[in-house]
Amino acid sequence: MLNHAEASEKFIEDAERTTWHDETLWFVRSKRDKVSKLLPEWEALREQASLIKDHTLANLGQYLIEFESNAQKNGIKVHWAKDAQEHNEIVHSIISKHGGKALVKSKSMLTEECHLNEFLTKKGVEVVDTDLGERIVQFRNEVPSHIVLPAIHLKKEDVGETFHEFLGTPKGNKDPQFLTEAARQHLRGYFLGANVAITGVNFAVAETGEFVVCTNEGNADMGAHLAKVHIACMGIEKMIPKRKDLGVFLRLLARSATGQLITTYSSHFAKPRKGQEMHIILVDNGRTRQLARDEFRNSLKCIRCAACFNTCPVYRRSGGHSYHQPVAGPIGSILAPNFDKSANVDLPFASTLCGSCSNVCPVKINIHEQLWFWRQDLMKDGLAPLGKSLSMKGMAFMFSNPTIFKMAGYMGRLVMRFAPFIVNNSFNPWFKQREMPEAPKESFQSWYKNRK
Amino acid sequence: MRVALFVPCYVDQFYPQVAVATLELLEKLGVEVHVPSNQTCCGQPMANAGFASSTEGCDTNFFKNFEGFDYIVGPTGSCILHLKEHHPSEKIRSSVYEICEFLVDVLKVKSLSANFPHKIGLHQSCHGQRGLRLSSMTELNEAPFSKLAQLLDLVKGVEYVYPERADECCGFGGTFCVTEEAVSVRMGQDRVESHLKNEIEFIVGGDTSCLMHMEGILKRQGSKVQVKHIVEILNHA
Amino acid sequence: MSSRSEILGAIQALEKREIHHPGDFKSYKATQDLVGDFKNSLSIVGAICIEAENKQKAEARLSEIYPDLLRYTSHDVVTNGLELEAVDVLEIDGLFGVAENGAIWLSDQFLPNRVAPFICQHLVIYVAKSEIVATLHEAYERLDGHYADFALFLSGPSKTADIEQSLVIGAHGARSLTIILT
């Protein structure tokens, strides 16, 4: 597997596509700016959302119990899964009972995190992703590159080719309207025939035991209302205390995500319909571990709007796949080390720490500060080889010039301590595409001495 | 008022003119400036690479050099931000100032004798802007302000313009500039291109590291456009 | 130990932190022109808006908008057991609208069934001008204590921009949405 820097280098090789990717996502950020500035209370809303989430996380156990009890009263079957494996097994056992061979699934980053599709496919169940972007990447045997815009790494020509191959659309037709219509027709059949529908959950309300699912396409509702069984999968951090809190989050979510005023559909599921079975799976999968860490706890406030992706100058120029995780971008980079430190050691370093991510975050997660904290944590754990290469390359730049190298004894000692091989290594990545600064005749300190 | 000049290591070695301009400007404004001679680095390069735990010697040395002053002033937002956020001494954290911040908030400068009859592109470095709040940020719903622009308004003849995406990062990012070389360079190229669209003669900012990065790109492209630290403009006769 | 007690146990083992709920949020400025703002939002979200004093007056305009299509009401769907896929245009009642985002609250108590507003090809919703609130805060205020088994805020027709960010109306749900303000 390529690390972020290597994968980015490949992505950037196609300069034109990189420009397109950057500009397209910047446009989404601009739309977000525009609508957020129309609300005089925008910053107060962010603060409110942040406080509600802080409060919820501090009382998570109590709210989970309250939610469970109310959901059960509503006739929803509640399951608990401590990890991805258990989550997948619960889903499979429900499907097995109903003899379904195919199921329709709307967007759920949790199921991506748990690699549910892979698991079910191995068990002989056909999973049909019904979000257009997710269906496109599913055909291509890829993973989403963005949590809100799953196929943003692709051009319409790519989609045209994929649909020609899988849906028999005319070769060369790349009209988004035409291709979307083809997907609509193709997926309608699955909606009408599926026994089981899986959806994600945007918010679960402890007070009422209901959960809210937001989409623009209507695919979650088409699936859930036609299938005999509805399974909703959620991380335990999706909890909010009260129904009125939804007003705060629904005002922030779509505005932050796409610059819309609200998603087309914000569906509130409280009870199964007559004759339907409704299940909800509450998944931990590392969340309680994150909850215990002071520096990283508030990453659990995330509502998956992807505003931090769209604003991130690194993400826009490296593409989602360079993060090699279901959730890419700045938020993905602070979530991933919780799952596997050594596999994701590169991600907290895939940032200039510019801080734009924290500024757009609707729940005020201090993303760029957490990136910094993860760097400390991972290096403390001695996570080579990236750590080694980091110090090597980083220090190599700083010390490749003899003027700098001679500068101070303590720095020299630092180099010797972290990267002794540097002194003899002439490789300098700065110089590849940039000129080195010119070394002046004398340093400031020596000028200053003479001045006196 | 005891004021010390903090000269970050790479400014000392590569951009002494920036430190000279800072010193001269402060003196012109009637400040008696001390320059501790045993100062080295703020520790940021190591800390941002994940080795904050190894900056103890660096922190101690900084403390020894600067503990006796009311204000510690330096010409780079990034180093100042690092000290403000991570230096173990409260005394140090509360007395470090970036030069523009010091001029506007402490000295409350209302006039300058500077003259710089050129068109410049203003680069708002992230750590100065978002970290030290030297100017408003496009992500937030807040009234626009800029301490850098406020100072430039006091300079005769200068015309400053912002690039498209006024506060996008240039891609320097400390060790990021070499560990993520491809993205760093691409970001820098994009930033430089946005500035060049405005037909400017200089790219001007408050963080020498960003300027060094963009200068490297400009030079490689054979561009005549130069970079300058804002104090060089504010001190320009 | 069950996963339930394992998860709750892990949470309960953490140090107790006292953080209070901030209370209900009040929007800054109540809009002066609810109907005007609502209509503006509808145009932003891609819905068609017709003002009509009553259903009869709306009739003419609907025939213009959907000239060759058969229109059904909730009542038709329920009593005649229509195949929902066959419904070209469905006319339903919305409970209230939200000025800031063009959303309309639909509750399954007033729907022929849950899938109806999604599966029909075109959707028409009647909303009274007197039933428009400023923001989602007022909306949830109004909903306080009123629970439905299933309900939703619907704003505009189904849409996607998953191919190159080009907006396409009519992804899986209704291809058009007409709001009749009575």
mmCIF file with all atom_site columns, N, CA, C and O in Angstrom, chain A residues 367-390:
data_model
loop_
_atom_site.group_PDB
_atom_site.id
_atom_site.type_symbol
_atom_site.label_atom_id
_atom_site.label_alt_id
_atom_site.label_comp_id
_atom_site.label_asym_id
_atom_site.label_entity_id
_atom_site.label_seq_id
_atom_site.pdbx_PDB_ins_code
_atom_site.Cartn_x
_atom_site.Cartn_y
_atom_site.Cartn_z
_atom_site.occupancy
_atom_site.B_iso_or_equiv
_atom_site.pdbx_formal_charge
_atom_site.auth_seq_id
_atom_site.auth_comp_id
_atom_site.auth_asym_id
_atom_site.auth_atom_id
_atom_site.pdbx_PDB_model_num
ATOM 1  N N  . ILE A 1 367 ? -9.601 20.106 14.625 1.00 0.00 ? 367 ILE A N  1
ATOM 2  C CA . ILE A 1 367 ? -8.964 19.067 13.817 1.00 0.00 ? 367 ILE A CA 1
ATOM 3  C C  . ILE A 1 367 ? -7.457 19.271 13.692 1.00 0.00 ? 367 ILE A C  1
ATOM 4  O O  . ILE A 1 367 ? -6.672 18.345 13.905 1.00 0.00 ? 367 ILE A O  1
ATOM 5  N N  . HIS A 1 368 ? -7.041 20.497 13.358 1.00 0.00 ? 368 HIS A N  1
ATOM 6  C CA . HIS A 1 368 ? -5.600 20.673 13.101 1.00 0.00 ? 368 HIS A CA 1
ATOM 7  C C  . HIS A 1 368 ? -4.769 20.505 14.366 1.00 0.00 ? 368 HIS A C  1
ATOM 8  O O  . HIS A 1 368 ? -3.626 20.072 14.311 1.00 0.00 ? 368 HIS A O  1
ATOM 9  N N  . GLU A 1 369 ? -5.372 20.803 15.516 1.00 0.00 ? 369 GLU A N  1
ATOM 10 C CA . GLU A 1 369 ? -4.634 20.571 16.760 1.00 0.00 ? 369 GLU A CA 1
ATOM 11 C C  . GLU A 1 369 ? -4.519 19.073 17.048 1.00 0.00 ? 369 GLU A C  1
ATOM 12 O O  . GLU A 1 369 ? -3.493 18.588 17.519 1.00 0.00 ? 369 GLU A O  1
ATOM 13 N N  . GLN A 1 370 ? -5.571 18.351 16.729 1.00 0.00 ? 370 GLN A N  1
ATOM 14 C CA . GLN A 1 370 ? -5.514 16.896 16.952 1.00 0.00 ? 370 GLN A CA 1
ATOM 15 C C  . GLN A 1 370 ? -4.508 16.228 16.021 1.00 0.00 ? 370 GLN A C  1
ATOM 16 O O  . GLN A 1 370 ? -3.888 15.233 16.381 1.00 0.00 ? 370 GLN A O  1
ATOM 17 N N  . LEU A 1 371 ? -4.372 16.775 14.812 1.00 0.00 ? 371 LEU A N  1
ATOM 18 C CA . LEU A 1 371 ? -3.344 16.249 13.907 1.00 0.00 ? 371 LEU A CA 1
ATOM 19 C C  . LEU A 1 371 ? -1.978 16.386 14.581 1.00 0.00 ? 371 LEU A C  1
ATOM 20 O O  . LEU A 1 371 ? -1.168 15.461 14.555 1.00 0.00 ? 371 LEU A O  1
ATOM 21 N N  . TRP A 1 372 ? -1.748 17.518 15.194 1.00 0.00 ? 372 TRP A N  1
ATOM 22 C CA . TRP A 1 372 ? -0.473 17.772 15.875 1.00 0.00 ? 372 TRP A CA 1
ATOM 23 C C  . TRP A 1 372 ? -0.290 16.803 17.042 1.00 0.00 ? 372 TRP A C  1
ATOM 24 O O  . TRP A 1 372 ? 0.775  16.210 17.222 1.00 0.00 ? 372 TRP A O  1
ATOM 25 N N  . PHE A 1 373 ? -1.369 16.610 17.818 1.00 0.00 ? 373 PHE A N  1
ATOM 26 C CA . PHE A 1 373 ? -1.276 15.692 18.960 1.00 0.00 ? 373 PHE A CA 1
ATOM 27 C C  . PHE A 1 373 ? -0.999 14.256 18.503 1.00 0.00 ? 373 PHE A C  1
ATOM 28 O O  . PHE A 1 373 ? -0.243 13.523 19.132 1.00 0.00 ? 373 PHE A O  1
ATOM 29 N N  . TRP A 1 374 ? -1.654 13.862 17.385 1.00 0.00 ? 374 TRP A N  1
ATOM 30 C CA . TRP A 1 374 ? -1.392 12.506 16.886 1.00 0.00 ? 374 TRP A CA 1
ATOM 31 C C  . TRP A 1 374 ? 0.064  12.340 16.468 1.00 0.00 ? 374 TRP A C  1
ATOM 32 O O  . TRP A 1 374 ? 0.682  11.296 16.666 1.00 0.00 ? 374 TRP A O  1
ATOM 33 N N  . ARG A 1 375 ? 0.632  13.399 15.896 1.00 0.00 ? 375 ARG A N  1
ATOM 34 C CA . ARG A 1 375 ? 2.047  13.322 15.505 1.00 0.00 ? 375 ARG A CA 1
ATOM 35 C C  . ARG A 1 375 ? 2.919  13.001 16.727 1.00 0.00 ? 375 ARG A C  1
ATOM 36 O O  . ARG A 1 375 ? 3.804  12.148 16.656 1.00 0.00 ? 375 ARG A O  1
ATOM 37 N N  . GLN A 1 376 ? 2.628  13.699 17.817 1.00 0.00 ? 376 GLN A N  1
ATOM 38 C CA . GLN A 1 376 ? 3.409  13.454 19.026 1.00 0.00 ? 376 GLN A CA 1
ATOM 39 C C  . GLN A 1 376 ? 3.193  12.021 19.505 1.00 0.00 ? 376 GLN A C  1
ATOM 40 O O  . GLN A 1 376 ? 4.141  11.308 19.844 1.00 0.00 ? 376 GLN A O  1
ATOM 41 N N  . ASP A 1 377 ? 1.946  11.612 19.528 1.00 0.00 ? 377 ASP A N  1
ATOM 42 C CA . ASP A 1 377 ? 1.589  10.288 20.041 1.00 0.00 ? 377 ASP A CA 1
ATOM 43 C C  . ASP A 1 377 ? 2.274  9.183  19.218 1.00 0.00 ? 377 ASP A C  1
ATOM 44 O O  . ASP A 1 377 ? 2.841  8.239  19.769 1.00 0.00 ? 377 ASP A O  1
ATOM 45 N N  . LEU A 1 378 ? 2.227  9.330  17.907 1.00 0.00 ? 378 LEU A N  1
ATOM 46 C CA . LEU A 1 378 ? 2.766  8.282  17.032 1.00 0.00 ? 378 LEU A CA 1
ATOM 47 C C  . LEU A 1 378 ? 4.291  8.224  17.099 1.00 0.00 ? 378 LEU A C  1
ATOM 48 O O  . LEU A 1 378 ? 4.880  7.145  17.087 1.00 0.00 ? 378 LEU A O  1
ATOM 49 N N  . MET A 1 379 ? 4.912  9.384  17.192 1.00 0.00 ? 379 MET A N  1
ATOM 50 C CA . MET A 1 379 ? 6.376  9.384  17.265 1.00 0.00 ? 379 MET A CA 1
ATOM 51 C C  . MET A 1 379 ? 6.847  8.858  18.621 1.00 0.00 ? 379 MET A C  1
ATOM 52 O O  . MET A 1 379 ? 7.865  8.194  18.717 1.00 0.00 ? 379 MET A O  1
ATOM 53 N N  . LYS A 1 380 ? 6.071  9.150  19.658 1.00 0.00 ? 380 LYS A N  1
ATOM 54 C CA . LYS A 1 380 ? 6.402  8.634  20.984 1.00 0.00 ? 380 LYS A CA 1
ATOM 55 C C  . LYS A 1 380 ? 6.378  7.105  20.957 1.00 0.00 ? 380 LYS A C  1
ATOM 56 O O  . LYS A 1 380 ? 7.163  6.444  21.613 1.00 0.00 ? 380 LYS A O  1
ATOM 57 N N  . ASP A 1 381 ? 5.446  6.574  20.192 1.00 0.00 ? 381 ASP A N  1
ATOM 58 C CA . ASP A 1 381 ? 5.361  5.119  20.058 1.00 0.00 ? 381 ASP A CA 1
ATOM 59 C C  . ASP A 1 381 ? 6.467  4.560  19.157 1.00 0.00 ? 381 ASP A C  1
ATOM 60 O O  . ASP A 1 381 ? 6.474  3.374  18.866 1.00 0.00 ? 381 ASP A O  1
ATOM 61 N N  . GLY A 1 382 ? 7.314  5.454  18.670 1.00 0.00 ? 382 GLY A N  1
ATOM 62 C CA . GLY A 1 382 ? 8.436  4.998  17.838 1.00 0.00 ? 382 GLY A CA 1
ATOM 63 C C  . GLY A 1 382 ? 7.999  4.379  16.539 1.00 0.00 ? 382 GLY A C  1
ATOM 64 O O  . GLY A 1 382 ? 8.535  3.359  16.102 1.00 0.00 ? 382 GLY A O  1
ATOM 65 N N  . LEU A 1 383 ? 7.002  4.959  15.911 1.00 0.00 ? 383 LEU A N  1
ATOM 66 C CA . LEU A 1 383 ? 6.463  4.317  14.723 1.00 0.00 ? 383 LEU A CA 1
ATOM 67 C C  . LEU A 1 383 ? 7.276  4.592  13.462 1.00 0.00 ? 383 LEU A C  1
ATOM 68 O O  . LEU A 1 383 ? 7.010  5.491  12.690 1.00 0.00 ? 383 LEU A O  1
ATOM 69 N N  . ALA A 1 384 ? 8.265  3.800  13.271 1.00 0.00 ? 384 ALA A N  1
ATOM 70 C CA . ALA A 1 384 ? 9.019  3.775  12.030 1.00 0.00 ? 384 ALA A CA 1
ATOM 71 C C  . ALA A 1 384 ? 8.177  2.984  11.031 1.00 0.00 ? 384 ALA A C  1
ATOM 72 O O  . ALA A 1 384 ? 7.233  2.325  11.457 1.00 0.00 ? 384 ALA A O  1
ATOM 73 N N  . PRO A 1 385 ? 8.361  2.989  9.755  1.00 0.00 ? 385 PRO A N  1
ATOM 74 C CA . PRO A 1 385 ? 9.477  3.669  9.109  1.00 0.00 ? 385 PRO A CA 1
ATOM 75 C C  . PRO A 1 385 ? 9.164  5.116  8.734  1.00 0.00 ? 385 PRO A C  1
ATOM 76 O O  . PRO A 1 385 ? 10.066 5.849  8.419  1.00 0.00 ? 385 PRO A O  1
ATOM 77 N N  . LEU A 1 386 ? 7.902  5.505  8.775  1.00 0.00 ? 386 LEU A N  1
ATOM 78 C CA . LEU A 1 386 ? 7.631  6.854  8.320  1.00 0.00 ? 386 LEU A CA 1
ATOM 79 C C  . LEU A 1 386 ? 8.315  7.858  9.231  1.00 0.00 ? 386 LEU A C  1
ATOM 80 O O  . LEU A 1 386 ? 8.862  8.841  8.777  1.00 0.00 ? 386 LEU A O  1
ATOM 81 N N  . GLY A 1 387 ? 8.285  7.588  10.520 1.00 0.00 ? 387 GLY A N  1
ATOM 82 C CA . GLY A 1 387 ? 8.897  8.506  11.456 1.00 0.00 ? 387 GLY A CA 1
ATOM 83 C C  . GLY A 1 387 ? 10.344 8.737  11.096 1.00 0.00 ? 387 GLY A C  1
ATOM 84 O O  . GLY A 1 387 ? 10.831 9.865  11.083 1.00 0.00 ? 387 GLY A O  1
ATOM 85 N N  . LYS A 1 388 ? 10.984 7.648  10.753 1.00 0.00 ? 388 LYS A N  1
ATOM 86 C CA . LYS A 1 388 ? 12.390 7.723  10.401 1.00 0.00 ? 388 LYS A CA 1
ATOM 87 C C  . LYS A 1 388 ? 12.565 8.552  9.126  1.00 0.00 ? 388 LYS A C  1
ATOM 88 O O  . LYS A 1 388 ? 13.391 9.444  9.053  1.00 0.00 ? 388 LYS A O  1
ATOM 89 N N  . SER A 1 389 ? 11.709 8.259  8.167  1.00 0.00 ? 389 SER A N  1
ATOM 90 C CA . SER A 1 389 ? 11.879 8.952  6.903  1.00 0.00 ? 389 SER A CA 1
ATOM 91 C C  . SER A 1 389 ? 11.540 10.425 7.069  1.00 0.00 ? 389 SER A C  1
ATOM 92 O O  . SER A 1 389 ? 12.127 11.287 6.445  1.00 0.00 ? 389 SER A O  1
ATOM 93 N N  . LEU A 1 390 ? 10.584 10.693 7.951  1.00 0.00 ? 390 LEU A N  1
ATOM 94 C CA . LEU A 1 390 ? 10.236 12.071 8.225  1.00 0.00 ? 390 LEU A CA 1
ATOM 95 C C  . LEU A 1 390 ? 11.423 12.829 8.763  1.00 0.00 ? 390 LEU A C  1
ATOM 96 O O  . LEU A 1 390 ? 11.803 13.870 8.251  1.00 0.00 ? 390 LEU A O  1
#
